[in-house]
Amino acid sequence: MARLTLDARLALLPASSIPLLYFAFAHVCLASACGLLLVEPSTAGTFFYHPRMVALVHLVTVGWISGSILGAFYIVGPLALRMPLRERASDRAAFAAFAAGTIGMSGAFWTGAYHLVAWLSALVMIAVLHVAVRAWRGLGGAVAPRPIKLHVALAFANMAVAGMFGAIVGMNRVSGWFAWSPLSLAYAHAHLAAIGWAVMMAVGLGYRLVPMVLPSRMPDGASTAISAVLLEAGAVILAVALVLESAWIVVGGFLAGGGIAAFLAHLRVMLRSRLPPPAELPRPDWPTWQTRAAFAWLIASAAIGVSLSMPQAAEAGARNGTRWIYGTAGLVGFLSQVVIGIQGRLLPLHGWYRAFQAAGLAQPARSAHSLGSPALAAAVFWTWTAGVPALAAGFASSAWWLVSAGSGLLLAGVVLNAARGWSIVRSASAA
């Protein structure tokens, strides 16, 4: 392979400030959602499709999950995909649009001002499309396997479609354009965004990040494209079937579950082909344990989701609270928690590169693995380990004290994770 020029090497350094802006804002969103449930747990109500619960869900899905993915991509793109993604003024403008749109959209949902949702969500989509266009343009020259590029390209495309569809669903609440059930439209939007965007991106980047975190050998071969094909087919069929209330929901559920199973099969191979970890890596490696816990919740949510795709099971799930467990397992147990786990390894790496650039491209005195606080990482892990099942059980049984307790534990975990991130930034500055 030809030796990279200095300019080419500099282009592959991660962005300095944009990831931290997205991560900080994402923490504010998740902390706000947890804090509101802690103070007033009955806000969730006995049914999740009402304005204030929808507002809280969007703080988690858009503010925390999507914001964290966008911020992480400015690190993962250059380092894991070998795709230049230099920071520009337009990136900061896109972040400002994302933050304003997320806050405004959540506020509009909270007050029931659905006529404003579409306009405010457009600000979010400006940011998403900005990063998406940069990703689509850069993927062609990225030094990464084609199946990984396929996951990333499809994820951004699905997010664009899900965002536009969500805006239409919001306007439909006011105008009543469609004969389809508003609840069915909301289900379709939620599953397209969750599976097609968040899960697709987590799986695609997981093929690169999990081996870096463990560490282990990178999976290779065309078989890693299977998860992209199955997840995409499952997300699209599931979304259409949910709108039409068709029996194809079962097919979509099984295809999406098959995509997750394909990734988990590769994950098992990664776990069996582990390499010696760095000597400086703290023991226990709490971010890795956090990621493992998230994938355990992924397995649980996939199994519950497939079972709920059966018509009779879906009716029973609405009565006995299984839908609440499904949603909490997928959005909080897996997607929200896997962000915590990956951040635990990405932030020290990002901090090391910030120190590397600040020192004039000289080797920092400290290893990336020594920048984090093991005590804070352990506290984050245990608060989430206790908080997620408490929240799921509280939602399923309408036990508001349990919802409050679970939310309080997760809020503590979010604050502790923010403190860990701040300590990493400070340690990197002094390295």
CSV table of C-alpha atoms in Angstrom, one decimal:
chain,number,residue,atom,x,y,z
A,1,MET,CA,0.0,0.0,0.0
A,2,ALA,CA,1.3,3.4,-0.9
A,3,ARG,CA,2.5,5.6,2.0
A,4,LEU,CA,0.1,8.3,2.8
A,5,THR,CA,1.2,11.9,2.4
A,6,LEU,CA,1.1,14.3,5.4
A,7,ASP,CA,-2.1,16.0,4.1
A,8,ALA,CA,-3.8,12.6,3.7
A,9,ARG,CA,-2.8,11.6,7.3
A,10,LEU,CA,-4.1,14.9,8.6
A,11,ALA,CA,-7.4,14.4,6.7
A,12,LEU,CA,-7.9,11.1,8.6
A,13,LEU,CA,-7.7,12.7,12.0
A,14,PRO,CA,-11.1,12.9,13.8
A,15,ALA,CA,-12.9,16.2,14.1
A,16,SER,CA,-12.0,18.0,17.2
A,17,SER,CA,-15.1,19.8,18.6
A,18,ILE,CA,-18.1,18.6,16.6
A,19,PRO,CA,-18.3,15.1,18.3
A,20,LEU,CA,-18.1,16.8,21.7
A,21,LEU,CA,-20.9,19.2,20.8
A,22,TYR,CA,-23.2,16.4,19.7
A,23,PHE,CA,-22.3,14.2,22.7
A,24,ALA,CA,-22.9,17.0,25.2
A,25,PHE,CA,-26.3,17.9,23.7
A,26,ALA,CA,-27.3,14.2,23.6
A,27,HIS,CA,-26.6,13.9,27.3
A,28,VAL,CA,-28.8,16.9,28.0
A,29,CYS,CA,-31.6,15.3,26.0
A,30,LEU,CA,-31.4,11.9,27.8
A,31,ALA,CA,-31.0,13.5,31.2
A,32,SER,CA,-34.1,15.7,30.5
A,33,ALA,CA,-36.2,12.7,29.6
A,34,CYS,CA,-35.0,10.7,32.6
A,35,GLY,CA,-35.5,13.7,34.9
A,36,LEU,CA,-39.0,14.4,33.7
A,37,LEU,CA,-40.0,10.7,34.4
A,38,LEU,CA,-38.3,10.8,37.7
A,39,VAL,CA,-40.3,13.8,38.9
A,40,GLU,CA,-43.6,12.8,37.2
A,41,PRO,CA,-43.5,9.1,36.3
A,42,SER,CA,-47.2,9.1,35.4
A,43,THR,CA,-46.4,11.3,32.4
A,44,ALA,CA,-45.9,8.1,30.5
A,45,GLY,CA,-49.5,7.2,31.1
A,46,THR,CA,-51.0,3.8,30.5
A,47,PHE,CA,-50.6,4.3,26.7
A,48,PHE,CA,-47.5,5.5,25.0
A,49,TYR,CA,-49.1,7.3,22.1
A,50,HIS,CA,-50.0,10.6,23.7
A,51,PRO,CA,-48.2,14.0,23.3
A,52,ARG,CA,-46.0,14.0,26.4
A,53,MET,CA,-44.8,10.5,26.0
A,54,VAL,CA,-44.1,11.1,22.3
A,55,ALA,CA,-42.0,14.1,23.4
A,56,LEU,CA,-40.0,12.0,25.8
A,57,VAL,CA,-39.5,9.3,23.2
A,58,HIS,CA,-38.1,11.8,20.7
A,59,LEU,CA,-35.7,13.2,23.3
A,60,VAL,CA,-34.3,9.7,23.5
A,61,THR,CA,-34.5,8.6,19.9
A,62,VAL,CA,-33.6,11.9,18.2
A,63,GLY,CA,-31.7,13.8,20.9
A,64,TRP,CA,-29.8,11.0,22.5
A,65,ILE,CA,-29.5,8.1,20.0
A,66,SER,CA,-29.4,10.1,16.7
A,67,GLY,CA,-27.3,12.9,18.2
A,68,SER,CA,-24.8,10.4,19.5
A,69,ILE,CA,-24.6,8.5,16.2
A,70,LEU,CA,-24.0,11.8,14.3
A,71,GLY,CA,-21.3,12.8,16.7
A,72,ALA,CA,-19.6,9.4,16.7
A,73,PHE,CA,-19.6,9.3,13.0
A,74,TYR,CA,-17.1,12.2,12.9
A,75,ILE,CA,-14.8,9.9,14.9
A,76,VAL,CA,-15.6,6.6,13.4
A,77,GLY,CA,-15.6,7.8,9.8
A,78,PRO,CA,-11.9,8.8,9.7
A,79,LEU,CA,-10.5,6.2,12.2
A,80,ALA,CA,-12.5,3.0,11.4
A,81,LEU,CA,-13.7,3.6,7.8
A,82,ARG,CA,-10.6,5.6,6.7
A,83,MET,CA,-12.9,8.2,5.3
A,84,PRO,CA,-11.8,11.9,5.5
A,85,LEU,CA,-14.3,14.0,7.4
A,86,ARG,CA,-12.7,17.3,8.2
A,87,GLU,CA,-14.6,19.7,10.5
A,88,ARG,CA,-16.1,22.7,8.7
A,89,ALA,CA,-18.2,25.7,9.6
A,90,SER,CA,-21.1,24.0,7.9
A,91,ASP,CA,-20.8,21.1,10.4
A,92,ARG,CA,-21.2,23.5,13.3
A,93,ALA,CA,-24.2,25.2,11.5
A,94,ALA,CA,-25.8,21.7,11.0
A,95,PHE,CA,-25.3,20.9,14.7
A,96,ALA,CA,-27.0,24.2,15.7
A,97,ALA,CA,-30.0,23.2,13.4
A,98,PHE,CA,-30.1,19.7,14.9
A,99,ALA,CA,-30.1,21.1,18.5
A,100,ALA,CA,-32.8,23.7,17.8
A,101,GLY,CA,-34.9,21.3,15.8
A,102,THR,CA,-34.8,18.6,18.5
A,103,ILE,CA,-35.7,21.0,21.3
A,104,GLY,CA,-38.4,22.6,19.3
A,105,MET,CA,-39.9,19.4,18.1
A,106,SER,CA,-40.0,17.8,21.5
A,107,GLY,CA,-41.6,21.0,22.9
A,108,ALA,CA,-44.2,20.9,20.1
A,109,PHE,CA,-45.0,17.3,20.9
A,110,TRP,CA,-45.2,18.1,24.7
A,111,THR,CA,-47.8,20.8,24.1
A,112,GLY,CA,-49.6,19.0,21.4
A,113,ALA,CA,-48.7,21.6,18.7
A,114,TYR,CA,-48.5,19.0,15.9
A,115,HIS,CA,-48.8,21.8,13.3
A,116,LEU,CA,-45.3,22.9,14.2
A,117,VAL,CA,-43.7,19.4,14.2
A,118,ALA,CA,-43.0,19.2,10.5
A,119,TRP,CA,-41.3,22.6,10.4
A,120,LEU,CA,-39.1,21.9,13.4
A,121,SER,CA,-38.2,18.4,12.3
A,122,ALA,CA,-37.0,20.0,9.0
A,123,LEU,CA,-34.1,21.5,11.1
A,124,VAL,CA,-33.2,18.0,12.3
A,125,MET,CA,-33.3,16.7,8.8
A,126,ILE,CA,-31.0,19.5,7.6
A,127,ALA,CA,-28.3,18.2,10.0
A,128,VAL,CA,-28.9,14.5,9.2
A,129,LEU,CA,-28.8,15.2,5.4
A,130,HIS,CA,-25.7,17.3,5.8
A,131,VAL,CA,-23.8,14.4,7.5
A,132,ALA,CA,-25.4,11.9,5.2
A,133,VAL,CA,-24.3,13.7,2.0
A,134,ARG,CA,-20.7,13.9,3.4
A,135,ALA,CA,-20.9,10.2,4.2
A,136,TRP,CA,-22.3,9.2,0.8
A,137,ARG,CA,-19.6,11.2,-1.0
A,138,GLY,CA,-16.8,9.8,1.1
A,139,LEU,CA,-17.8,6.2,1.2
A,140,GLY,CA,-16.6,5.6,-2.4
A,141,GLY,CA,-13.0,6.2,-1.4
A,142,ALA,CA,-13.2,4.9,2.1
A,143,VAL,CA,-10.8,2.1,3.0
A,144,ALA,CA,-13.5,-0.3,4.4
A,145,PRO,CA,-15.2,-3.5,3.2
A,146,ARG,CA,-18.1,-2.9,0.8
A,147,PRO,CA,-20.6,-4.6,3.1
A,148,ILE,CA,-19.8,-2.1,5.9
A,149,LYS,CA,-20.2,0.8,3.5
A,150,LEU,CA,-23.6,-0.7,2.5
A,151,HIS,CA,-24.8,-0.7,6.1
A,152,VAL,CA,-23.8,3.0,6.5
A,153,ALA,CA,-25.2,4.2,3.2
A,154,LEU,CA,-28.5,2.4,3.9
A,155,ALA,CA,-28.7,3.7,7.5
A,156,PHE,CA,-28.5,7.3,6.3
A,157,ALA,CA,-31.0,6.7,3.5
A,158,ASN,CA,-33.4,5.1,6.0
A,159,MET,CA,-33.1,8.0,8.4
A,160,ALA,CA,-33.8,10.5,5.7
A,161,VAL,CA,-37.0,8.6,4.7
A,162,ALA,CA,-38.0,8.0,8.3
A,163,GLY,CA,-37.6,11.7,9.1
A,164,MET,CA,-39.7,12.9,6.1
A,165,PHE,CA,-42.3,10.2,6.8
A,166,GLY,CA,-42.4,11.3,10.5
A,167,ALA,CA,-43.0,14.9,9.4
A,168,ILE,CA,-45.9,13.7,7.3
A,169,VAL,CA,-47.3,11.6,10.2
A,170,GLY,CA,-47.2,14.7,12.4
A,171,MET,CA,-49.0,16.9,9.9
A,172,ASN,CA,-51.6,14.1,9.4
A,173,ARG,CA,-52.5,14.4,13.0
A,174,VAL,CA,-53.8,17.9,12.2
A,175,SER,CA,-55.0,17.5,8.6
A,176,GLY,CA,-56.3,13.9,8.6
A,177,TRP,CA,-55.1,13.3,5.0
A,178,PHE,CA,-54.9,9.5,5.2
A,179,ALA,CA,-57.5,6.9,6.0
A,180,TRP,CA,-54.9,4.7,7.7
A,181,SER,CA,-54.8,4.6,11.5
A,182,PRO,CA,-52.6,7.4,13.0
A,183,LEU,CA,-51.3,4.7,15.4
A,184,SER,CA,-50.3,2.4,12.6
A,185,LEU,CA,-48.5,5.3,10.9
A,186,ALA,CA,-46.6,6.1,14.1
A,187,TYR,CA,-45.6,2.4,14.5
A,188,ALA,CA,-44.3,2.4,10.9
A,189,HIS,CA,-42.3,5.5,11.4
A,190,ALA,CA,-40.8,4.2,14.7
A,191,HIS,CA,-39.7,0.9,13.3
A,192,LEU,CA,-38.2,2.4,10.1
A,193,ALA,CA,-36.2,4.8,12.2
A,194,ALA,CA,-35.2,2.3,14.9
A,195,ILE,CA,-34.4,-0.7,12.7
A,196,GLY,CA,-33.5,1.0,9.4
A,197,TRP,CA,-31.4,3.8,11.0
A,198,ALA,CA,-30.2,3.1,14.5
A,199,VAL,CA,-29.9,-0.7,14.4
A,200,MET,CA,-28.5,-0.7,10.8
A,201,MET,CA,-25.8,1.9,11.8
A,202,ALA,CA,-25.0,0.1,15.0
A,203,VAL,CA,-24.6,-3.3,13.2
A,204,GLY,CA,-22.6,-1.8,10.3
A,205,LEU,CA,-20.2,0.1,12.5
A,206,GLY,CA,-20.3,-2.7,15.0
A,207,TYR,CA,-18.4,-4.9,12.5
A,208,ARG,CA,-15.5,-2.3,12.8
A,209,LEU,CA,-15.9,-1.1,16.4
A,210,VAL,CA,-16.5,-4.3,18.3
A,211,PRO,CA,-13.2,-5.8,17.1
A,212,MET,CA,-11.5,-2.5,18.1
A,213,VAL,CA,-13.1,-2.6,21.5
A,214,LEU,CA,-12.5,-6.3,22.4
A,215,PRO,CA,-10.0,-6.4,20.6
A,216,SER,CA,-10.3,-9.2,18.0
A,217,ARG,CA,-9.9,-9.9,14.3
A,218,MET,CA,-12.1,-8.0,11.9
A,219,PRO,CA,-14.8,-10.1,10.2
A,220,ASP,CA,-14.2,-10.4,6.5
A,221,GLY,CA,-16.0,-11.6,3.4
A,222,ALA,CA,-19.3,-10.9,1.7
A,223,SER,CA,-21.3,-12.6,4.5
A,224,THR,CA,-21.3,-9.4,6.5
A,225,ALA,CA,-23.6,-8.0,3.9
A,226,ILE,CA,-26.3,-10.5,4.9
A,227,SER,CA,-27.3,-8.4,7.9
A,228,ALA,CA,-27.7,-5.3,5.8
A,229,VAL,CA,-29.9,-7.0,3.2
A,230,LEU,CA,-32.1,-8.7,5.9
A,231,LEU,CA,-32.4,-5.6,8.0
A,232,GLU,CA,-33.3,-3.4,5.1
A,233,ALA,CA,-35.9,-5.8,3.8
A,234,GLY,CA,-37.3,-6.3,7.2
A,235,ALA,CA,-37.5,-2.6,8.0
A,236,VAL,CA,-39.2,-1.7,4.7
A,237,ILE,CA,-41.7,-4.6,4.7
A,238,LEU,CA,-42.5,-4.1,8.4
A,239,ALA,CA,-43.1,-0.3,7.9
A,240,VAL,CA,-45.4,-0.9,4.9
A,241,ALA,CA,-47.2,-3.8,6.6
A,242,LEU,CA,-47.7,-1.7,9.8
A,243,VAL,CA,-49.3,1.1,7.8
A,244,LEU,CA,-51.6,-1.3,5.9
A,245,GLU,CA,-52.1,-3.5,9.0
A,246,SER,CA,-51.2,-6.5,6.8
A,247,ALA,CA,-50.2,-10.0,7.8
A,248,TRP,CA,-46.8,-9.2,6.2
A,249,ILE,CA,-45.9,-7.8,9.6
A,250,VAL,CA,-44.8,-11.3,10.5
A,251,VAL,CA,-42.5,-11.5,7.4
A,252,GLY,CA,-40.9,-8.1,8.2
A,253,GLY,CA,-40.4,-9.1,11.8
A,254,PHE,CA,-38.7,-12.4,10.9
A,255,LEU,CA,-36.5,-10.7,8.3
A,256,ALA,CA,-35.4,-8.0,10.7
A,257,GLY,CA,-34.8,-10.6,13.4
A,258,GLY,CA,-32.7,-12.6,10.8
A,259,GLY,CA,-30.6,-9.5,10.2
A,260,ILE,CA,-29.8,-9.2,13.9
A,261,ALA,CA,-29.1,-13.0,14.1
A,262,ALA,CA,-26.7,-12.7,11.2
A,263,PHE,CA,-24.8,-10.0,13.0
A,264,LEU,CA,-24.8,-11.9,16.3
A,265,ALA,CA,-23.3,-14.9,14.5
A,266,HIS,CA,-20.4,-12.7,13.4
A,267,LEU,CA,-20.2,-11.3,16.9
A,268,ARG,CA,-19.8,-14.8,18.2
A,269,VAL,CA,-16.9,-15.4,15.8
A,270,MET,CA,-15.3,-12.1,17.0
A,271,LEU,CA,-15.6,-13.2,20.6
A,272,ARG,CA,-13.9,-16.5,19.8
A,273,SER,CA,-11.0,-14.9,17.9
A,274,ARG,CA,-10.0,-12.3,20.5
A,275,LEU,CA,-6.5,-10.8,20.5
A,276,PRO,CA,-4.4,-9.9,23.5
A,277,PRO,CA,-5.8,-6.6,25.0
A,278,PRO,CA,-3.6,-3.5,25.4
A,279,ALA,CA,-1.5,-3.6,28.7
A,280,GLU,CA,-2.9,-0.2,29.7
A,281,LEU,CA,-6.5,-1.2,29.4
A,282,PRO,CA,-8.2,-1.1,32.9
A,283,ARG,CA,-9.6,-4.4,34.3
A,284,PRO,CA,-12.5,-4.9,34.3
A,285,ASP,CA,-13.1,-3.2,31.0
A,286,TRP,CA,-16.5,-1.7,31.9
A,287,PRO,CA,-17.4,-0.1,28.5
A,288,THR,CA,-17.0,-3.6,27.0
A,289,TRP,CA,-19.3,-5.0,29.7
A,290,GLN,CA,-21.8,-2.2,29.0
A,291,THR,CA,-21.7,-3.1,25.3
A,292,ARG,CA,-22.3,-6.7,26.1
A,293,ALA,CA,-25.3,-5.8,28.3
A,294,ALA,CA,-26.7,-3.8,25.4
A,295,PHE,CA,-26.4,-6.7,23.0
A,296,ALA,CA,-28.2,-8.9,25.6
A,297,TRP,CA,-31.1,-6.4,25.5
A,298,LEU,CA,-30.9,-6.5,21.7
A,299,ILE,CA,-31.5,-10.3,21.7
A,300,ALA,CA,-34.4,-9.8,24.1
A,301,SER,CA,-36.0,-7.1,22.1
A,302,ALA,CA,-35.6,-9.0,18.8
A,303,ALA,CA,-37.2,-12.1,20.3
A,304,ILE,CA,-40.1,-10.1,21.8
A,305,GLY,CA,-40.5,-8.1,18.6
A,306,VAL,CA,-40.7,-11.3,16.5
A,307,SER,CA,-43.3,-12.8,18.9
A,308,LEU,CA,-45.4,-9.5,18.8
A,309,SER,CA,-45.5,-9.7,15.0
A,310,MET,CA,-48.0,-12.6,15.4
A,311,PRO,CA,-51.5,-11.2,15.4
A,312,GLN,CA,-52.8,-13.0,18.6
A,313,ALA,CA,-49.5,-12.2,20.5
A,314,ALA,CA,-49.8,-8.5,19.5
A,315,GLU,CA,-53.3,-8.3,21.0
A,316,ALA,CA,-52.1,-10.0,24.2
A,317,GLY,CA,-49.0,-7.8,24.3
A,318,ALA,CA,-51.2,-4.7,24.3
A,319,ARG,CA,-53.0,-6.0,27.3
A,320,ASN,CA,-50.2,-7.4,29.5
A,321,GLY,CA,-47.6,-4.7,28.9
A,322,THR,CA,-45.3,-6.7,26.7
A,323,ARG,CA,-45.2,-3.8,24.2
A,324,TRP,CA,-43.8,-1.6,26.9
A,325,ILE,CA,-41.0,-4.1,27.6
A,326,TYR,CA,-40.3,-4.4,23.9
A,327,GLY,CA,-40.0,-0.7,23.5
A,328,THR,CA,-37.9,-0.2,26.6
A,329,ALA,CA,-35.6,-3.2,25.7
A,330,GLY,CA,-35.0,-1.9,22.2
A,331,LEU,CA,-34.7,1.8,22.7
A,332,VAL,CA,-33.2,2.0,26.2
A,333,GLY,CA,-31.7,-1.4,26.9
A,334,PHE,CA,-30.0,-1.8,23.5
A,335,LEU,CA,-29.8,1.4,21.5
A,336,SER,CA,-29.4,3.9,24.3
A,337,GLN,CA,-27.0,1.7,26.3
A,338,VAL,CA,-24.8,0.6,23.3
A,339,VAL,CA,-24.2,4.4,22.8
A,340,ILE,CA,-22.9,4.5,26.4
A,341,GLY,CA,-20.6,1.5,25.9
A,342,ILE,CA,-19.2,2.7,22.6
A,343,GLN,CA,-18.7,6.2,23.9
A,344,GLY,CA,-16.6,4.7,26.7
A,345,ARG,CA,-14.0,3.6,24.2
A,346,LEU,CA,-14.5,6.3,21.5
A,347,LEU,CA,-14.1,9.3,23.9
A,348,PRO,CA,-10.6,8.2,25.2
A,349,LEU,CA,-9.5,7.6,21.6
A,350,HIS,CA,-10.8,10.9,20.5
A,351,GLY,CA,-9.2,12.6,23.5
A,352,TRP,CA,-5.8,11.0,22.6
A,353,TYR,CA,-6.1,12.3,19.0
A,354,ARG,CA,-7.0,15.8,20.4
A,355,ALA,CA,-3.8,15.7,22.5
A,356,PHE,CA,-1.9,14.4,19.5
A,357,GLN,CA,-2.9,17.4,17.4
A,358,ALA,CA,-2.4,19.9,20.2
A,359,ALA,CA,1.2,18.6,20.6
A,360,GLY,CA,2.0,19.3,17.0
A,361,LEU,CA,1.4,15.6,15.9
A,362,ALA,CA,3.8,14.4,18.7
A,363,GLN,CA,3.1,11.2,20.7
A,364,PRO,CA,1.1,12.1,23.9
A,365,ALA,CA,2.7,11.0,27.1
A,366,ARG,CA,-0.4,9.1,28.2
A,367,SER,CA,-2.1,6.2,26.5
A,368,ALA,CA,-5.8,6.5,25.4
A,369,HIS,CA,-6.7,3.7,27.8
A,370,SER,CA,-5.5,5.7,30.8
A,371,LEU,CA,-7.6,8.8,30.2
A,372,GLY,CA,-10.9,7.4,31.6
A,373,SER,CA,-12.0,6.8,35.2
A,374,PRO,CA,-12.6,3.1,35.9
A,375,ALA,CA,-14.6,4.1,39.0
A,376,LEU,CA,-17.0,6.3,37.0
A,377,ALA,CA,-17.2,3.6,34.3
A,378,ALA,CA,-18.2,1.0,36.9
A,379,ALA,CA,-20.8,3.3,38.4
A,380,VAL,CA,-22.3,4.0,34.9
A,381,PHE,CA,-22.5,0.2,34.2
A,382,TRP,CA,-24.2,-0.6,37.5
A,383,THR,CA,-26.8,2.2,37.4
A,384,TRP,CA,-27.8,1.1,33.9
A,385,THR,CA,-27.8,-2.6,34.8
A,386,ALA,CA,-30.3,-1.8,37.6
A,387,GLY,CA,-32.2,1.0,35.8
A,388,VAL,CA,-33.2,-0.6,32.6
A,389,PRO,CA,-35.1,-3.6,34.0
A,390,ALA,CA,-36.7,-1.4,36.7
A,391,LEU,CA,-38.0,1.0,34.0
A,392,ALA,CA,-39.3,-1.8,31.8
A,393,ALA,CA,-41.1,-3.5,34.7
A,394,GLY,CA,-42.5,-0.2,35.8
A,395,PHE,CA,-43.9,0.7,32.4
A,396,ALA,CA,-45.3,-2.8,31.9
A,397,SER,CA,-47.1,-2.9,35.3
A,398,SER,CA,-48.0,0.9,35.5
A,399,ALA,CA,-46.0,0.9,38.8
A,400,TRP,CA,-45.1,4.6,38.8
A,401,TRP,CA,-42.8,4.3,41.7
A,402,LEU,CA,-40.8,1.8,39.8
A,403,VAL,CA,-40.7,4.0,36.7
A,404,SER,CA,-39.4,6.8,38.9
A,405,ALA,CA,-36.8,4.6,40.5
A,406,GLY,CA,-35.6,3.3,37.1
A,407,SER,CA,-35.5,6.8,35.7
A,408,GLY,CA,-33.6,8.0,38.7
A,409,LEU,CA,-31.0,5.3,38.2
A,410,LEU,CA,-30.6,6.0,34.5
A,411,LEU,CA,-30.4,9.8,35.2
A,412,ALA,CA,-27.6,9.1,37.7
A,413,GLY,CA,-25.9,6.9,35.0
A,414,VAL,CA,-26.2,9.8,32.4
A,415,VAL,CA,-24.8,12.3,34.8
A,416,LEU,CA,-21.9,10.0,35.7
A,417,ASN,CA,-21.2,9.3,32.1
A,418,ALA,CA,-21.1,13.0,31.4
A,419,ALA,CA,-18.6,13.4,34.3
A,420,ARG,CA,-16.5,10.6,32.8
A,421,GLY,CA,-16.5,12.3,29.5
A,422,TRP,CA,-15.5,15.6,31.0
A,423,SER,CA,-12.7,13.9,32.9
A,424,ILE,CA,-11.5,12.3,29.7
A,425,VAL,CA,-11.5,15.7,27.9
A,426,ARG,CA,-9.5,17.3,30.8
A,427,SER,CA,-7.1,14.5,31.1
A,428,ALA,CA,-6.5,14.6,27.3
A,429,SER,CA,-5.8,18.4,27.5
A,430,ALA,CA,-3.1,17.7,30.2
A,431,ALA,CA,-1.6,14.8,28.4
